[in-house]
């Protein structure tokens, strides 16, 4: 097995792995009424993932649809608003990170 070790100036290991690490391919803001597709050749061959931050809970997560494509993801949102018309908490801060591991 092969891995990677990174040491600080004191000779202490600060990163040590003998398996794959992640590679971030895209990071972008999630906005109301979004319909965005992100594709990359690595998303077809490696193990793809996405992370939404900060954590979208409750009805907010129901307003975000992520569809896996053969070589990417399609990100769609509704208006990200509650029934009273105001934005859900954290809606202004939502981001999605897409990558492979």
PDB file of N, CA and C in Angstrom:
ATOM      1  N   UNK A   1       0.822  -1.175   0.000  1.00  0.00           N
ATOM      2  CA  UNK A   1       0.000   0.000   0.000  1.00  0.00           C
ATOM      3  C   UNK A   1       0.869   1.242   0.000  1.00  0.00           C
ATOM      4  N   UNK A   2       0.390   2.278  -0.640  1.00  0.00           N
ATOM      5  CA  UNK A   2       1.102   3.544  -0.649  1.00  0.00           C
ATOM      6  C   UNK A   2       0.263   4.588   0.057  1.00  0.00           C
ATOM      7  N   UNK A   3       0.920   5.599   0.536  1.00  0.00           N
ATOM      8  CA  UNK A   3       0.203   6.662   1.216  1.00  0.00           C
ATOM      9  C   UNK A   3       0.972   7.953   1.125  1.00  0.00           C
ATOM     10  N   UNK A   4       0.527   8.908   1.892  1.00  0.00           N
ATOM     11  CA  UNK A   4       1.160  10.215   1.915  1.00  0.00           C
ATOM     12  C   UNK A   4       1.273  10.644   3.367  1.00  0.00           C
ATOM     13  N   UNK A   5       2.452  11.117   3.726  1.00  0.00           N
ATOM     14  CA  UNK A   5       2.656  11.667   5.055  1.00  0.00           C
ATOM     15  C   UNK A   5       3.203  13.077   4.911  1.00  0.00           C
ATOM     16  N   UNK A   6       2.648  13.997   5.697  1.00  0.00           N
ATOM     17  CA  UNK A   6       3.108  15.377   5.710  1.00  0.00           C
ATOM     18  C   UNK A   6       3.534  15.685   7.135  1.00  0.00           C
ATOM     19  N   UNK A   7       4.735  16.264   7.264  1.00  0.00           N
ATOM     20  CA  UNK A   7       5.308  16.579   8.566  1.00  0.00           C
ATOM     21  C   UNK A   7       5.414  18.090   8.739  1.00  0.00           C
ATOM     22  N   UNK A   8       5.287  18.565   9.978  1.00  0.00           N
ATOM     23  CA  UNK A   8       5.534  19.979  10.237  1.00  0.00           C
ATOM     24  C   UNK A   8       7.020  20.198  10.482  1.00  0.00           C
ATOM     25  N   UNK A   9       7.407  21.432  10.776  1.00  0.00           N
ATOM     26  CA  UNK A   9       8.829  21.739  10.947  1.00  0.00           C
ATOM     27  C   UNK A   9       9.450  21.089  12.180  1.00  0.00           C
ATOM     28  N   UNK A  10       8.635  20.533  13.074  1.00  0.00           N
ATOM     29  CA  UNK A  10       9.144  19.818  14.250  1.00  0.00           C
ATOM     30  C   UNK A  10       9.247  18.311  14.002  1.00  0.00           C
ATOM     31  N   UNK A  11       8.934  17.894  12.791  1.00  0.00           N
ATOM     32  CA  UNK A  11       9.006  16.478  12.466  1.00  0.00           C
ATOM     33  C   UNK A  11       7.781  15.676  12.884  1.00  0.00           C
ATOM     34  N   UNK A  12       6.711  16.343  13.301  1.00  0.00           N
ATOM     35  CA  UNK A  12       5.485  15.666  13.702  1.00  0.00           C
ATOM     36  C   UNK A  12       4.579  15.489  12.489  1.00  0.00           C
ATOM     37  N   UNK A  13       3.930  14.328  12.410  1.00  0.00           N
ATOM     38  CA  UNK A  13       3.016  14.069  11.304  1.00  0.00           C
ATOM     39  C   UNK A  13       1.761  14.908  11.488  1.00  0.00           C
ATOM     40  N   UNK A  14       1.404  15.682  10.446  1.00  0.00           N
ATOM     41  CA  UNK A  14       0.182  16.482  10.490  1.00  0.00           C
ATOM     42  C   UNK A  14      -0.871  15.933   9.529  1.00  0.00           C
ATOM     43  N   UNK A  15      -0.464  15.037   8.637  1.00  0.00           N
ATOM     44  CA  UNK A  15      -1.391  14.386   7.719  1.00  0.00           C
ATOM     45  C   UNK A  15      -0.801  13.040   7.354  1.00  0.00           C
ATOM     46  N   UNK A  16      -1.598  11.987   7.501  1.00  0.00           N
ATOM     47  CA  UNK A  16      -1.107  10.640   7.239  1.00  0.00           C
ATOM     48  C   UNK A  16      -2.243   9.802   6.657  1.00  0.00           C
ATOM     49  N   UNK A  17      -2.053   9.290   5.480  1.00  0.00           N
ATOM     50  CA  UNK A  17      -3.083   8.454   4.878  1.00  0.00           C
ATOM     51  C   UNK A  17      -2.435   7.383   4.001  1.00  0.00           C
ATOM     52  N   UNK A  18      -3.072   6.240   3.972  1.00  0.00           N
ATOM     53  CA  UNK A  18      -2.626   5.197   3.051  1.00  0.00           C
ATOM     54  C   UNK A  18      -3.787   4.801   2.135  1.00  0.00           C
ATOM     55  N   UNK A  19      -4.799   5.668   2.119  1.00  0.00           N
ATOM     56  CA  UNK A  19      -5.939   5.466   1.231  1.00  0.00           C
ATOM     57  C   UNK A  19      -6.153   6.752   0.445  1.00  0.00           C
ATOM     58  N   UNK A  20      -7.167   6.750  -0.388  1.00  0.00           N
ATOM     59  CA  UNK A  20      -7.472   7.942  -1.166  1.00  0.00           C
ATOM     60  C   UNK A  20      -7.878   9.100  -0.259  1.00  0.00           C
ATOM     61  N   UNK A  21      -7.648  10.299  -0.733  1.00  0.00           N
ATOM     62  CA  UNK A  21      -8.163  11.494  -0.085  1.00  0.00           C
ATOM     63  C   UNK A  21      -9.189  12.125  -1.024  1.00  0.00           C
ATOM     64  N   UNK A  22      -9.884  13.122  -0.551  1.00  0.00           N
ATOM     65  CA  UNK A  22     -10.893  13.741  -1.394  1.00  0.00           C
ATOM     66  C   UNK A  22     -10.265  14.785  -2.315  1.00  0.00           C
ATOM     67  N   UNK A  23     -10.944  15.028  -3.415  1.00  0.00           N
ATOM     68  CA  UNK A  23     -10.571  16.099  -4.330  1.00  0.00           C
ATOM     69  C   UNK A  23     -11.827  16.928  -4.564  1.00  0.00           C
ATOM     70  N   UNK A  24     -11.783  18.179  -4.165  1.00  0.00           N
ATOM     71  CA  UNK A  24     -12.910  19.081  -4.361  1.00  0.00           C
ATOM     72  C   UNK A  24     -12.855  19.587  -5.797  1.00  0.00           C
ATOM     73  N   UNK A  25     -13.973  19.428  -6.505  1.00  0.00           N
ATOM     74  CA  UNK A  25     -14.048  19.842  -7.904  1.00  0.00           C
ATOM     75  C   UNK A  25     -14.803  21.153  -8.079  1.00  0.00           C
ATOM     76  N   UNK A  26     -15.729  21.436  -7.183  1.00  0.00           N
ATOM     77  CA  UNK A  26     -16.516  22.674  -7.288  1.00  0.00           C
ATOM     78  C   UNK A  26     -17.087  23.044  -5.937  1.00  0.00           C
ATOM     79  N   UNK A  27     -17.264  24.323  -5.734  1.00  0.00           N
ATOM     80  CA  UNK A  27     -17.924  24.847  -4.550  1.00  0.00           C
ATOM     81  C   UNK A  27     -18.665  26.093  -5.004  1.00  0.00           C
ATOM     82  N   UNK A  28     -19.983  26.115  -4.822  1.00  0.00           N
ATOM     83  CA  UNK A  28     -20.729  27.292  -5.235  1.00  0.00           C
ATOM     84  C   UNK A  28     -21.926  27.522  -4.336  1.00  0.00           C
ATOM     85  N   UNK A  29     -22.395  28.758  -4.357  1.00  0.00           N
ATOM     86  CA  UNK A  29     -23.515  29.187  -3.525  1.00  0.00           C
ATOM     87  C   UNK A  29     -24.812  28.604  -4.058  1.00  0.00           C
ATOM     88  N   UNK A  30     -25.667  28.168  -3.147  1.00  0.00           N
ATOM     89  CA  UNK A  30     -27.011  27.716  -3.490  1.00  0.00           C
ATOM     90  C   UNK A  30     -27.929  28.921  -3.335  1.00  0.00           C
ATOM     91  N   UNK A  31     -28.661  29.240  -4.387  1.00  0.00           N
ATOM     92  CA  UNK A  31     -29.530  30.420  -4.377  1.00  0.00           C
ATOM     93  C   UNK A  31     -30.959  30.014  -4.721  1.00  0.00           C
ATOM     94  N   UNK A  32     -31.921  30.879  -4.418  1.00  0.00           N
ATOM     95  CA  UNK A  32     -33.304  30.571  -4.765  1.00  0.00           C
ATOM     96  C   UNK A  32     -33.494  30.371  -6.272  1.00  0.00           C
ATOM     97  N   UNK A  33     -34.414  29.484  -6.619  1.00  0.00           N
ATOM     98  CA  UNK A  33     -34.801  29.222  -8.009  1.00  0.00           C
ATOM     99  C   UNK A  33     -33.614  28.869  -8.902  1.00  0.00           C
ATOM    100  N   UNK A  34     -32.739  28.060  -8.375  1.00  0.00           N
ATOM    101  CA  UNK A  34     -31.521  27.657  -9.075  1.00  0.00           C
ATOM    102  C   UNK A  34     -31.774  26.402  -9.908  1.00  0.00           C
ATOM    103  N   UNK A  35     -31.145  26.333 -11.044  1.00  0.00           N
ATOM    104  CA  UNK A  35     -31.115  25.117 -11.858  1.00  0.00           C
ATOM    105  C   UNK A  35     -29.745  25.081 -12.507  1.00  0.00           C
ATOM    106  N   UNK A  36     -28.808  24.410 -11.845  1.00  0.00           N
ATOM    107  CA  UNK A  36     -27.415  24.416 -12.292  1.00  0.00           C
ATOM    108  C   UNK A  36     -26.910  22.987 -12.402  1.00  0.00           C
ATOM    109  N   UNK A  37     -26.199  22.727 -13.470  1.00  0.00           N
ATOM    110  CA  UNK A  37     -25.587  21.417 -13.680  1.00  0.00           C
ATOM    111  C   UNK A  37     -24.080  21.566 -13.635  1.00  0.00           C
ATOM    112  N   UNK A  38     -23.427  20.684 -12.886  1.00  0.00           N
ATOM    113  CA  UNK A  38     -21.970  20.657 -12.837  1.00  0.00           C
ATOM    114  C   UNK A  38     -21.517  19.289 -13.292  1.00  0.00           C
ATOM    115  N   UNK A  39     -20.655  19.248 -14.301  1.00  0.00           N
ATOM    116  CA  UNK A  39     -20.118  17.979 -14.794  1.00  0.00           C
ATOM    117  C   UNK A  39     -18.597  18.008 -14.765  1.00  0.00           C
ATOM    118  N   UNK A  40     -18.030  16.839 -14.607  1.00  0.00           N
ATOM    119  CA  UNK A  40     -16.573  16.673 -14.604  1.00  0.00           C
ATOM    120  C   UNK A  40     -16.286  15.207 -14.892  1.00  0.00           C
ATOM    121  N   UNK A  41     -15.259  14.936 -15.652  1.00  0.00           N
ATOM    122  CA  UNK A  41     -14.949  13.553 -16.025  1.00  0.00           C
ATOM    123  C   UNK A  41     -14.679  12.657 -14.817  1.00  0.00           C
ATOM    124  N   UNK A  42     -14.103  13.192 -13.750  1.00  0.00           N
ATOM    125  CA  UNK A  42     -13.828  12.385 -12.558  1.00  0.00           C
ATOM    126  C   UNK A  42     -15.102  11.920 -11.861  1.00  0.00           C
ATOM    127  N   UNK A  43     -16.191  12.664 -12.030  1.00  0.00           N
ATOM    128  CA  UNK A  43     -17.448  12.273 -11.396  1.00  0.00           C
ATOM    129  C   UNK A  43     -18.036  11.025 -12.038  1.00  0.00           C
ATOM    130  N   UNK A  44     -17.557  10.668 -13.210  1.00  0.00           N
ATOM    131  CA  UNK A  44     -18.020   9.447 -13.877  1.00  0.00           C
ATOM    132  C   UNK A  44     -17.180   8.233 -13.499  1.00  0.00           C
ATOM    133  N   UNK A  45     -15.949   8.451 -13.021  1.00  0.00           N
ATOM    134  CA  UNK A  45     -15.049   7.320 -12.778  1.00  0.00           C
ATOM    135  C   UNK A  45     -14.725   7.088 -11.316  1.00  0.00           C
ATOM    136  N   UNK A  46     -14.673   8.127 -10.505  1.00  0.00           N
ATOM    137  CA  UNK A  46     -14.343   7.975  -9.089  1.00  0.00           C
ATOM    138  C   UNK A  46     -15.628   7.961  -8.262  1.00  0.00           C
ATOM    139  N   UNK A  47     -15.487   7.959  -6.948  1.00  0.00           N
ATOM    140  CA  UNK A  47     -16.646   7.949  -6.047  1.00  0.00           C
ATOM    141  C   UNK A  47     -17.073   9.389  -5.769  1.00  0.00           C
ATOM    142  N   UNK A  48     -18.186   9.847  -6.371  1.00  0.00           N
ATOM    143  CA  UNK A  48     -18.594  11.245  -6.198  1.00  0.00           C
ATOM    144  C   UNK A  48     -19.298  11.489  -4.869  1.00  0.00           C
ATOM    145  N   UNK A  49     -19.242  12.740  -4.414  1.00  0.00           N
ATOM    146  CA  UNK A  49     -19.978  13.139  -3.218  1.00  0.00           C
ATOM    147  C   UNK A  49     -20.361  14.604  -3.344  1.00  0.00           C
ATOM    148  N   UNK A  50     -21.340  15.001  -2.545  1.00  0.00           N
ATOM    149  CA  UNK A  50     -21.649  16.420  -2.382  1.00  0.00           C
ATOM    150  C   UNK A  50     -21.968  16.659  -0.914  1.00  0.00           C
ATOM    151  N   UNK A  51     -21.688  17.878  -0.481  1.00  0.00           N
ATOM    152  CA  UNK A  51     -21.964  18.296   0.893  1.00  0.00           C
ATOM    153  C   UNK A  51     -22.629  19.661   0.822  1.00  0.00           C
ATOM    154  N   UNK A  52     -23.739  19.824   1.535  1.00  0.00           N
ATOM    155  CA  UNK A  52     -24.394  21.123   1.636  1.00  0.00           C
ATOM    156  C   UNK A  52     -24.065  21.697   3.010  1.00  0.00           C
ATOM    157  N   UNK A  53     -23.540  22.930   3.036  1.00  0.00           N
ATOM    158  CA  UNK A  53     -23.221  23.601   4.290  1.00  0.00           C
ATOM    159  C   UNK A  53     -23.807  24.998   4.288  1.00  0.00           C
ATOM    160  N   UNK A  54     -24.185  25.589   5.430  1.00  0.00           N
ATOM    161  CA  UNK A  54     -24.377  24.867   6.675  1.00  0.00           C
ATOM    162  C   UNK A  54     -25.500  23.849   6.517  1.00  0.00           C
ATOM    163  N   UNK A  55     -25.640  23.009   7.490  1.00  0.00           N
ATOM    164  CA  UNK A  55     -26.630  21.935   7.411  1.00  0.00           C
ATOM    165  C   UNK A  55     -28.012  22.531   7.173  1.00  0.00           C
ATOM    166  N   UNK A  56     -28.661  22.056   6.109  1.00  0.00           N
ATOM    167  CA  UNK A  56     -30.027  22.486   5.803  1.00  0.00           C
ATOM    168  C   UNK A  56     -30.980  21.462   6.396  1.00  0.00           C
ATOM    169  N   UNK A  57     -31.790  21.894   7.329  1.00  0.00           N
ATOM    170  CA  UNK A  57     -32.677  20.961   8.016  1.00  0.00           C
ATOM    171  C   UNK A  57     -34.135  21.291   7.740  1.00  0.00           C
ATOM    172  N   UNK A  58     -34.993  20.395   8.168  1.00  0.00           N
ATOM    173  CA  UNK A  58     -36.429  20.624   8.094  1.00  0.00           C
ATOM    174  C   UNK A  58     -36.914  20.862   6.682  1.00  0.00           C
ATOM    175  N   UNK A  59     -37.805  21.816   6.549  1.00  0.00           N
ATOM    176  CA  UNK A  59     -38.420  22.090   5.258  1.00  0.00           C
ATOM    177  C   UNK A  59     -37.453  22.702   4.256  1.00  0.00           C
ATOM    178  N   UNK A  60     -36.359  23.308   4.722  1.00  0.00           N
ATOM    179  CA  UNK A  60     -35.391  23.903   3.798  1.00  0.00           C
ATOM    180  C   UNK A  60     -34.758  22.843   2.920  1.00  0.00           C
ATOM    181  N   UNK A  61     -34.364  21.712   3.494  1.00  0.00           N
ATOM    182  CA  UNK A  61     -33.725  20.668   2.694  1.00  0.00           C
ATOM    183  C   UNK A  61     -34.706  20.114   1.661  1.00  0.00           C
ATOM    184  N   UNK A  62     -35.992  20.176   1.937  1.00  0.00           N
ATOM    185  CA  UNK A  62     -36.994  19.730   0.976  1.00  0.00           C
ATOM    186  C   UNK A  62     -37.080  20.652  -0.239  1.00  0.00           C
ATOM    187  N   UNK A  63     -36.507  21.842  -0.151  1.00  0.00           N
ATOM    188  CA  UNK A  63     -36.534  22.795  -1.250  1.00  0.00           C
ATOM    189  C   UNK A  63     -35.307  22.684  -2.151  1.00  0.00           C
ATOM    190  N   UNK A  64     -34.431  21.721  -1.857  1.00  0.00           N
ATOM    191  CA  UNK A  64     -33.210  21.524  -2.640  1.00  0.00           C
ATOM    192  C   UNK A  64     -33.238  20.112  -3.214  1.00  0.00           C
ATOM    193  N   UNK A  65     -33.067  20.009  -4.529  1.00  0.00           N
ATOM    194  CA  UNK A  65     -33.045  18.702  -5.179  1.00  0.00           C
ATOM    195  C   UNK A  65     -31.693  18.510  -5.852  1.00  0.00           C
ATOM    196  N   UNK A  66     -31.024  17.411  -5.498  1.00  0.00           N
ATOM    197  CA  UNK A  66     -29.744  17.059  -6.109  1.00  0.00           C
ATOM    198  C   UNK A  66     -29.965  15.778  -6.911  1.00  0.00           C
ATOM    199  N   UNK A  67     -29.674  15.837  -8.204  1.00  0.00           N
ATOM    200  CA  UNK A  67     -29.840  14.677  -9.073  1.00  0.00           C
ATOM    201  C   UNK A  67     -28.467  14.243  -9.572  1.00  0.00           C
ATOM    202  N   UNK A  68     -28.134  12.969  -9.360  1.00  0.00           N
ATOM    203  CA  UNK A  68     -26.863  12.433  -9.839  1.00  0.00           C
ATOM    204  C   UNK A  68     -26.972  12.172 -11.332  1.00  0.00           C
ATOM    205  N   UNK A  69     -26.019  12.669 -12.092  1.00  0.00           N
ATOM    206  CA  UNK A  69     -25.917  12.421 -13.516  1.00  0.00           C
ATOM    207  C   UNK A  69     -24.768  11.449 -13.751  1.00  0.00           C
ATOM    208  N   UNK A  70     -24.601  10.967 -14.949  1.00  0.00           N
ATOM    209  CA  UNK A  70     -23.519  10.006 -15.210  1.00  0.00           C
ATOM    210  C   UNK A  70     -22.138  10.608 -14.954  1.00  0.00           C
ATOM    211  N   UNK A  71     -21.983  11.908 -15.149  1.00  0.00           N
ATOM    212  CA  UNK A  71     -20.689  12.554 -14.918  1.00  0.00           C
ATOM    213  C   UNK A  71     -20.828  13.868 -14.155  1.00  0.00           C
ATOM    214  N   UNK A  72     -21.841  13.942 -13.288  1.00  0.00           N
ATOM    215  CA  UNK A  72     -22.019  15.170 -12.533  1.00  0.00           C
ATOM    216  C   UNK A  72     -23.261  15.179 -11.665  1.00  0.00           C
ATOM    217  N   UNK A  73     -23.668  16.382 -11.302  1.00  0.00           N
ATOM    218  CA  UNK A  73     -24.848  16.598 -10.476  1.00  0.00           C
ATOM    219  C   UNK A  73     -25.647  17.766 -11.039  1.00  0.00           C
ATOM    220  N   UNK A  74     -26.959  17.683 -10.887  1.00  0.00           N
ATOM    221  CA  UNK A  74     -27.843  18.803 -11.192  1.00  0.00           C
ATOM    222  C   UNK A  74     -28.406  19.288  -9.865  1.00  0.00           C
ATOM    223  N   UNK A  75     -28.289  20.594  -9.608  1.00  0.00           N
ATOM    224  CA  UNK A  75     -28.753  21.199  -8.360  1.00  0.00           C
ATOM    225  C   UNK A  75     -29.925  22.116  -8.702  1.00  0.00           C
ATOM    226  N   UNK A  76     -31.073  21.835  -8.092  1.00  0.00           N
ATOM    227  CA  UNK A  76     -32.266  22.644  -8.315  1.00  0.00           C
ATOM    228  C   UNK A  76     -32.832  23.073  -6.969  1.00  0.00           C
ATOM    229  N   UNK A  77     -33.337  24.296  -6.917  1.00  0.00           N
ATOM    230  CA  UNK A  77     -33.969  24.775  -5.691  1.00  0.00           C
ATOM    231  C   UNK A  77     -35.304  25.423  -6.015  1.00  0.00           C
ATOM    232  N   UNK A  78     -36.142  25.467  -5.007  1.00  0.00           N
ATOM    233  CA  UNK A  78     -37.357  26.263  -5.062  1.00  0.00           C
ATOM    234  C   UNK A  78     -36.986  27.666  -4.626  1.00  0.00           C
ATOM    235  N   UNK A  79     -37.925  28.424  -4.114  1.00  0.00           N
ATOM    236  CA  UNK A  79     -37.626  29.805  -3.738  1.00  0.00           C
ATOM    237  C   UNK A  79     -36.972  29.949  -2.366  1.00  0.00           C
ATOM    238  N   UNK A  80     -36.783  28.821  -1.657  1.00  0.00           N
ATOM    239  CA  UNK A  80     -36.123  28.817  -0.339  1.00  0.00           C
ATOM    240  C   UNK A  80     -36.829  29.704   0.682  1.00  0.00           C
ATOM    241  N   UNK A  81     -38.151  29.861   0.527  1.00  0.00           N
ATOM    242  CA  UNK A  81     -38.923  30.718   1.428  1.00  0.00           C
ATOM    243  C   UNK A  81     -39.950  29.912   2.211  1.00  0.00           C
ATOM    244  N   UNK A  82     -40.208  30.395   3.405  1.00  0.00           N
ATOM    245  CA  UNK A  82     -41.235  29.791   4.254  1.00  0.00           C
ATOM    246  C   UNK A  82     -42.605  30.259   3.787  1.00  0.00           C
ATOM    247  N   UNK A  83     -43.659  29.670   4.343  1.00  0.00           N
ATOM    248  CA  UNK A  83     -45.023  30.018   3.930  1.00  0.00           C
ATOM    249  C   UNK A  83     -45.352  31.488   4.204  1.00  0.00           C
ATOM    250  N   UNK A  84     -44.645  32.121   5.139  1.00  0.00           N
ATOM    251  CA  UNK A  84     -44.900  33.543   5.418  1.00  0.00           C
ATOM    252  C   UNK A  84     -44.119  34.466   4.474  1.00  0.00           C
ATOM    253  N   UNK A  85     -43.356  33.882   3.542  1.00  0.00           N
ATOM    254  CA  UNK A  85     -42.634  34.672   2.536  1.00  0.00           C
ATOM    255  C   UNK A  85     -41.202  35.000   2.877  1.00  0.00           C
ATOM    256  N   UNK A  86     -40.781  34.771   4.111  1.00  0.00           N
ATOM    257  CA  UNK A  86     -39.392  35.075   4.466  1.00  0.00           C
ATOM    258  C   UNK A  86     -38.495  33.887   4.142  1.00  0.00           C
ATOM    259  N   UNK A  87     -37.230  34.202   3.873  1.00  0.00           N
ATOM    260  CA  UNK A  87     -36.254  33.153   3.588  1.00  0.00           C
ATOM    261  C   UNK A  87     -36.080  32.252   4.808  1.00  0.00           C
ATOM    262  N   UNK A  88     -35.837  30.969   4.549  1.00  0.00           N
ATOM    263  CA  UNK A  88     -35.514  30.069   5.642  1.00  0.00           C
ATOM    264  C   UNK A  88     -34.217  30.514   6.301  1.00  0.00           C
ATOM    265  N   UNK A  89     -34.073  30.265   7.610  1.00  0.00           N
ATOM    266  CA  UNK A  89     -32.789  30.556   8.265  1.00  0.00           C
ATOM    267  C   UNK A  89     -31.665  29.814   7.540  1.00  0.00           C
ATOM    268  N   UNK A  90     -30.547  30.424   7.400  1.00  0.00           N
ATOM    269  CA  UNK A  90     -29.351  29.901   6.732  1.00  0.00           C
ATOM    270  C   UNK A  90     -29.458  29.868   5.206  1.00  0.00           C
ATOM    271  N   UNK A  91     -30.586  30.222   4.621  1.00  0.00           N
ATOM    272  CA  UNK A  91     -30.727  30.156   3.165  1.00  0.00           C
ATOM    273  C   UNK A  91     -29.727  31.063   2.449  1.00  0.00           C
ATOM    274  N   UNK A  92     -29.361  32.182   3.059  1.00  0.00           N
ATOM    275  CA  UNK A  92     -28.388  33.095   2.440  1.00  0.00           C
ATOM    276  C   UNK A  92     -26.963  32.565   2.484  1.00  0.00           C
ATOM    277  N   UNK A  93     -26.730  31.516   3.264  1.00  0.00           N
ATOM    278  CA  UNK A  93     -25.371  31.026   3.465  1.00  0.00           C
ATOM    279  C   UNK A  93     -25.118  29.652   2.855  1.00  0.00           C
ATOM    280  N   UNK A  94     -26.119  29.080   2.202  1.00  0.00           N
ATOM    281  CA  UNK A  94     -25.989  27.715   1.688  1.00  0.00           C
ATOM    282  C   UNK A  94     -24.963  27.624   0.575  1.00  0.00           C
ATOM    283  N   UNK A  95     -24.124  26.602   0.673  1.00  0.00           N
ATOM    284  CA  UNK A  95     -23.148  26.290  -0.369  1.00  0.00           C
ATOM    285  C   UNK A  95     -23.152  24.793  -0.593  1.00  0.00           C
ATOM    286  N   UNK A  96     -22.774  24.400  -1.793  1.00  0.00           N
ATOM    287  CA  UNK A  96     -22.600  22.983  -2.083  1.00  0.00           C
ATOM    288  C   UNK A  96     -21.154  22.769  -2.519  1.00  0.00           C
ATOM    289  N   UNK A  97     -20.574  21.721  -1.993  1.00  0.00           N
ATOM    290  CA  UNK A  97     -19.232  21.301  -2.390  1.00  0.00           C
ATOM    291  C   UNK A  97     -19.370  19.959  -3.084  1.00  0.00           C
ATOM    292  N   UNK A  98     -18.791  19.835  -4.273  1.00  0.00           N
ATOM    293  CA  UNK A  98     -18.844  18.615  -5.052  1.00  0.00           C
ATOM    294  C   UNK A  98     -17.429  18.108  -5.249  1.00  0.00           C
ATOM    295  N   UNK A  99     -17.258  16.808  -5.058  1.00  0.00           N
ATOM    296  CA  UNK A  99     -15.923  16.250  -5.230  1.00  0.00           C
ATOM    297  C   UNK A  99     -15.946  14.738  -5.394  1.00  0.00           C
ATOM    298  N   UNK A 100     -14.772  14.164  -5.355  1.00  0.00           N
ATOM    299  CA  UNK A 100     -14.606  12.708  -5.451  1.00  0.00           C
ATOM    300  C   UNK A 100     -13.648  12.258  -4.350  1.00  0.00           C
ATOM    301  N   UNK A 101     -13.781  10.978  -4.000  1.00  0.00           N
ATOM    302  CA  UNK A 101     -12.820  10.398  -3.059  1.00  0.00           C
ATOM    303  C   UNK A 101     -12.382   9.051  -3.540  1.00  0.00           C
TER     304      UNK A 101
END
